[in-house]
mmCIF file of C-alpha atoms in Angstrom:
data_model
loop_
_atom_site.group_PDB
_atom_site.id
_atom_site.type_symbol
_atom_site.label_atom_id
_atom_site.label_comp_id
_atom_site.label_asym_id
_atom_site.label_seq_id
_atom_site.Cartn_x
_atom_site.Cartn_y
_atom_site.Cartn_z
ATOM 1 C CA MET Z 216 -0.005 0.020 -0.013
ATOM 2 C CA ILE Z 217 2.859 2.359 0.818
ATOM 3 C CA LYS Z 218 4.634 1.702 -2.484
ATOM 4 C CA SER Z 219 1.327 2.212 -4.440
ATOM 5 C CA GLU Z 220 1.131 5.682 -2.874
ATOM 6 C CA GLY Z 221 4.698 6.449 -4.115
ATOM 7 C CA GLY Z 222 6.461 5.710 -0.900
ATOM 8 C CA GLU Z 223 9.368 3.358 -0.012
ATOM 9 C CA ALA Z 224 8.815 0.327 2.291
ATOM 10 C CA ILE Z 225 10.089 -3.091 3.074
ATOM 11 C CA ALA Z 226 8.331 -5.883 4.931
ATOM 12 C CA ILE Z 227 10.146 -8.032 7.427
ATOM 13 C CA GLN Z 228 8.601 -11.099 9.008
ATOM 14 C CA ALA Z 229 9.261 -11.163 12.697
ATOM 15 C CA ASP Z 230 7.649 -12.307 16.086
ATOM 16 C CA VAL Z 231 8.515 -9.282 18.259
ATOM 17 C CA THR Z 232 7.718 -11.313 21.322
ATOM 18 C CA GLN Z 233 10.956 -13.005 20.728
ATOM 19 C CA GLU Z 234 14.244 -11.151 21.453
ATOM 20 C CA SER Z 235 16.108 -12.594 18.475
ATOM 21 C CA ASP Z 236 13.378 -11.473 16.095
ATOM 22 C CA ALA Z 237 13.210 -7.970 17.558
ATOM 23 C CA LYS Z 238 16.968 -7.698 17.006
ATOM 24 C CA LYS Z 239 16.596 -9.077 13.442
ATOM 25 C CA LEU Z 240 13.951 -6.457 12.628
ATOM 26 C CA VAL Z 241 16.139 -3.566 13.701
ATOM 27 C CA GLU Z 242 19.197 -5.019 11.963
ATOM 28 C CA ALA Z 243 17.314 -5.448 8.689
ATOM 29 C CA THR Z 244 16.058 -1.865 8.885
ATOM 30 C CA ILE Z 245 19.607 -0.510 9.437
ATOM 31 C CA SER Z 246 20.907 -2.672 6.635
ATOM 32 C CA LYS Z 247 18.365 -1.263 4.190
ATOM 33 C CA TYR Z 248 18.181 2.377 5.319
ATOM 34 C CA GLY Z 249 21.361 3.027 7.169
ATOM 35 C CA LYS Z 250 19.804 4.506 10.244
ATOM 36 C CA LEU Z 251 16.638 4.437 12.430
ATOM 37 C CA ASP Z 252 14.998 7.605 13.738
ATOM 38 C CA ILE Z 253 11.328 6.790 14.060
ATOM 39 C CA LEU Z 254 9.758 3.781 15.740
ATOM 40 C CA PHE Z 255 6.048 3.052 16.019
ATOM 41 C CA ASN Z 256 5.253 0.022 18.259
ATOM 42 C CA ASN Z 257 1.869 -0.982 16.834
ATOM 43 C CA VAL Z 258 1.727 -4.743 17.457
ATOM 44 C CA GLY Z 259 -1.197 -5.734 19.716
ATOM 45 C CA GLY Z 260 -4.104 -7.997 20.531
ATOM 46 C CA VAL Z 261 -5.559 -10.181 23.206
ATOM 47 C CA TYR Z 262 -5.789 -13.811 24.030
ATOM 48 C CA GLY Z 263 -8.276 -15.727 26.281
ATOM 49 C CA SER Z 264 -11.396 -15.236 28.316
ATOM 50 C CA THR Z 265 -12.781 -12.345 30.252
ATOM 51 C CA GLY Z 266 -12.152 -11.533 33.907
ATOM 52 C CA LEU Z 267 -10.689 -14.160 36.190
ATOM 53 C CA LYS Z 268 -11.444 -16.902 33.663
ATOM 54 C CA VAL Z 269 -8.331 -16.002 31.760
ATOM 55 C CA THR Z 270 -5.710 -18.729 31.817
ATOM 56 C CA VAL Z 271 -2.030 -18.091 32.904
ATOM 57 C CA GLU Z 272 -1.004 -18.988 29.359
ATOM 58 C CA ASP Z 273 -3.290 -16.484 27.819
ATOM 59 C CA TRP Z 274 -2.360 -13.799 30.354
ATOM 60 C CA ASP Z 275 1.350 -14.366 29.576
ATOM 61 C CA ALA Z 276 0.760 -14.371 25.849
ATOM 62 C CA THR Z 277 -1.146 -11.006 25.988
ATOM 63 C CA MET Z 278 1.533 -9.445 28.121
ATOM 64 C CA ALA Z 279 4.178 -10.691 25.732
ATOM 65 C CA LEU Z 280 2.411 -9.454 22.601
ATOM 66 C CA ASN Z 281 1.305 -6.054 23.982
ATOM 67 C CA LEU Z 282 4.023 -5.116 26.491
ATOM 68 C CA LYS Z 283 7.166 -7.200 26.176
ATOM 69 C CA SER Z 284 7.308 -6.612 22.449
ATOM 70 C CA VAL Z 285 7.619 -2.858 23.057
ATOM 71 C CA LEU Z 286 10.499 -3.448 25.443
ATOM 72 C CA LEU Z 287 12.259 -5.816 23.134
ATOM 73 C CA VAL Z 288 12.085 -3.646 20.017
ATOM 74 C CA CYS Z 289 13.156 -0.491 21.920
ATOM 75 C CA LYS Z 290 16.049 -2.463 23.360
ATOM 76 C CA TYR Z 291 17.633 -2.750 19.930
ATOM 77 C CA ALA Z 292 16.154 0.371 18.331
ATOM 78 C CA VAL Z 293 17.304 2.851 20.942
ATOM 79 C CA PRO Z 294 21.125 2.319 20.438
ATOM 80 C CA GLU Z 295 20.574 2.972 16.679
ATOM 81 C CA MET Z 296 18.639 6.107 17.478
ATOM 82 C CA ILE Z 297 21.447 7.351 19.716
ATOM 83 C CA LYS Z 298 23.893 6.764 16.902
ATOM 84 C CA ALA Z 299 21.713 8.792 14.570
ATOM 85 C CA GLY Z 300 21.595 11.690 17.099
ATOM 86 C CA GLY Z 301 18.146 11.132 18.339
ATOM 87 C CA GLY Z 302 14.658 10.034 17.323
ATOM 88 C CA THR Z 303 11.071 9.491 18.326
ATOM 89 C CA ILE Z 304 9.183 6.524 19.591
ATOM 90 C CA VAL Z 305 5.403 6.218 19.581
ATOM 91 C CA ASN Z 306 3.700 3.299 21.350
ATOM 92 C CA ASN Z 307 0.199 2.145 20.793
ATOM 93 C CA ALA Z 308 -1.829 1.631 24.020
ATOM 94 C CA SER Z 309 -5.606 1.840 24.467
ATOM 95 C CA MET Z 310 -8.238 3.637 26.426
ATOM 96 C CA ALA Z 311 -8.879 0.211 27.977
ATOM 97 C CA ALA Z 312 -5.915 1.136 30.174
ATOM 98 C CA TYR Z 313 -7.998 3.796 31.904
ATOM 99 C CA HIS Z 314 -11.390 2.078 32.221
ATOM 100 C CA SER Z 315 -12.819 -1.102 33.657
ATOM 101 C CA HIS Z 316 -12.526 -3.614 30.823
ATOM 102 C CA PRO Z 317 -13.730 -7.248 30.661
ATOM 103 C CA LEU Z 318 -10.459 -8.441 29.202
ATOM 104 C CA TYR Z 319 -8.220 -7.996 32.221
ATOM 105 C CA ALA Z 320 -4.960 -9.003 30.415
ATOM 106 C CA TYR Z 321 -5.493 -6.562 27.620
ATOM 107 C CA SER Z 322 -6.338 -3.670 29.922
ATOM 108 C CA ALA Z 323 -3.399 -4.432 32.216
ATOM 109 C CA SER Z 324 -0.957 -4.825 29.352
ATOM 110 C CA LYS Z 325 -2.002 -1.501 27.795
ATOM 111 C CA ALA Z 326 -1.621 0.223 31.151
ATOM 112 C CA GLY Z 327 1.880 -1.179 31.297
ATOM 113 C CA VAL Z 328 2.591 0.345 27.749
ATOM 114 C CA ILE Z 329 1.671 3.706 29.166
ATOM 115 C CA ALA Z 330 3.939 3.293 32.139
ATOM 116 C CA LEU Z 331 6.816 1.991 30.045
ATOM 117 C CA THR Z 332 6.350 5.003 27.738
ATOM 118 C CA ARG Z 333 6.854 7.380 30.674
ATOM 119 C CA CYS Z 334 10.015 5.504 31.862
ATOM 120 C CA LEU Z 335 11.460 5.517 28.427
ATOM 121 C CA ALA Z 336 10.737 9.170 27.971
ATOM 122 C CA ALA Z 337 12.538 10.234 31.175
ATOM 123 C CA GLY Z 338 15.352 7.800 30.592
ATOM 124 C CA LEU Z 339 16.057 8.789 26.948
ATOM 125 C CA ALA Z 340 15.415 12.541 26.970
ATOM 126 C CA GLY Z 341 19.116 13.214 27.381
ATOM 127 C CA HIS Z 342 19.816 11.400 24.085
ATOM 128 C CA ASN Z 343 17.301 13.565 22.181
ATOM 129 C CA ILE Z 344 14.790 10.702 21.959
ATOM 130 C CA ARG Z 345 11.196 11.486 22.537
ATOM 131 C CA VAL Z 346 8.742 8.751 23.598
ATOM 132 C CA ASN Z 347 5.001 9.226 23.540
ATOM 133 C CA CYS Z 348 1.881 7.042 23.371
ATOM 134 C CA VAL Z 349 -1.468 7.000 21.679
ATOM 135 C CA ALA Z 350 -4.587 5.511 23.321
ATOM 136 C CA PRO Z 351 -7.301 4.710 20.762
ATOM 137 C CA GLY Z 352 -10.849 4.466 22.067
ATOM 138 C CA LEU Z 353 -13.708 2.691 20.370
ATOM 139 C CA MET Z 354 -12.411 2.146 16.840
ATOM 140 C CA ASP Z 355 -13.745 0.638 13.645
ATOM 141 C CA THR Z 356 -10.823 -1.663 12.608
ATOM 142 C CA PRO Z 357 -10.524 -5.154 11.232
ATOM 143 C CA MET Z 358 -9.772 -6.468 14.737
ATOM 144 C CA VAL Z 359 -13.143 -5.096 15.970
ATOM 145 C CA ALA Z 360 -15.116 -6.437 12.913
ATOM 146 C CA PRO Z 361 -16.249 -9.654 14.594
ATOM 147 C CA ILE Z 362 -18.060 -7.732 17.398
ATOM 148 C CA MET Z 363 -19.339 -4.871 15.253
ATOM 149 C CA ASN Z 364 -23.134 -5.350 15.629
ATOM 150 C CA GLU Z 365 -26.152 -3.100 16.366
ATOM 151 C CA ASN Z 366 -25.476 -3.226 20.122
ATOM 152 C CA ARG Z 367 -21.904 -2.037 19.679
ATOM 153 C CA ILE Z 368 -22.985 0.770 17.273
ATOM 154 C CA ARG Z 369 -25.730 1.885 19.656
ATOM 155 C CA LEU Z 370 -23.345 1.817 22.663
ATOM 156 C CA VAL Z 371 -20.857 4.107 20.708
ATOM 157 C CA GLN Z 372 -23.566 6.454 19.731
ATOM 158 C CA GLU Z 373 -24.718 6.802 23.277
ATOM 159 C CA ARG Z 374 -21.351 6.989 25.008
ATOM 160 C CA VAL Z 375 -19.001 8.746 22.572
ATOM 161 C CA PRO Z 376 -19.563 12.477 22.447
ATOM 162 C CA LEU Z 377 -18.696 12.559 18.714
ATOM 163 C CA GLY Z 378 -21.307 9.817 18.248
ATOM 164 C CA ARG Z 379 -19.306 7.366 16.127
ATOM 165 C CA HIS Z 380 -16.449 4.942 16.003
ATOM 166 C CA GLY Z 381 -12.943 6.271 15.270
ATOM 167 C CA LYS Z 382 -11.129 5.352 12.075
ATOM 168 C CA ALA Z 383 -7.581 3.867 11.916
ATOM 169 C CA GLU Z 384 -6.465 6.874 9.926
ATOM 170 C CA GLU Z 385 -7.390 9.187 12.848
ATOM 171 C CA THR Z 386 -5.050 7.256 15.122
ATOM 172 C CA ALA Z 387 -2.416 7.232 12.335
ATOM 173 C CA TYR Z 388 -2.482 11.013 12.036
ATOM 174 C CA THR Z 389 -1.959 11.439 15.759
ATOM 175 C CA VAL Z 390 1.011 9.144 15.501
ATOM 176 C CA LEU Z 391 2.349 11.020 12.543
ATOM 177 C CA PHE Z 392 2.121 14.274 14.567
ATOM 178 C CA LEU Z 393 3.800 12.784 17.627
ATOM 179 C CA ALA Z 394 6.650 11.473 15.410
ATOM 180 C CA SER Z 395 7.132 14.802 13.590
ATOM 181 C CA PRO Z 396 9.156 17.891 14.483
ATOM 182 C CA GLU Z 397 5.910 19.731 15.179
ATOM 183 C CA ALA Z 398 5.753 17.758 18.466
ATOM 184 C CA SER Z 399 9.388 18.443 19.381
ATOM 185 C CA TYR Z 400 8.492 19.597 22.947
ATOM 186 C CA ILE Z 401 6.169 16.700 23.712
ATOM 187 C CA THR Z 402 7.514 13.604 25.515
ATOM 188 C CA GLY Z 403 6.242 11.121 28.084
ATOM 189 C CA GLN Z 404 2.555 11.784 27.078
ATOM 190 C CA THR Z 405 -0.355 9.661 26.195
ATOM 191 C CA ILE Z 406 -2.834 11.172 23.767
ATOM 192 C CA PRO Z 407 -6.359 9.791 23.755
ATOM 193 C CA VAL Z 408 -7.907 9.248 20.285
ATOM 194 C CA ASP Z 409 -11.395 8.511 21.615
ATOM 195 C CA GLY Z 410 -13.957 10.922 20.264
ATOM 196 C CA GLY Z 411 -14.310 12.632 23.652
ATOM 197 C CA LEU Z 412 -15.081 9.532 25.617
ATOM 198 C CA SER Z 413 -12.519 10.290 28.349
ATOM 199 C CA ALA Z 414 -13.836 13.876 28.693
ATOM 200 C CA GLN Z 415 -17.060 12.728 30.391
#
């Protein structure tokens, strides 16, 4: 899709819950482009049942996918950013980190992403590396498609001040801003992209 729009891109198959793959991902990027100055940690999902029905295996898998992956990719990306003289990192969390959510592992892992973002921001500021987070709310994305029904649509219309689901592009534009020079004095922050849900 990027190439069809006239951009340049490569695809690298990697399981970023595995340290060796996180390292491989960064090495392949450096090999192709020579440096790394922007990182968007956008991998995420959830395993298992709601509430305390979640198994230990599903809890661990969710934590690995949503939280450990951020740590592992940053572990290898940050040294390259330091070599490049600085950079920006944007992590994808969720408004589920702030509200009661039936999928405990998902909510807790996304809260961890927000906390890790603050730690990274404070720890890396001296290297001219900014670290921020986006927290999407109720979005219309392929991951949500299986539960997109009349009840969900009505819930969004009733609870979200803007009266609709968000679009993936609306999160992407926020990420683009945070990664850009226009956000040069912003670090350690989490920006809700939630149609006003958190303002109530």
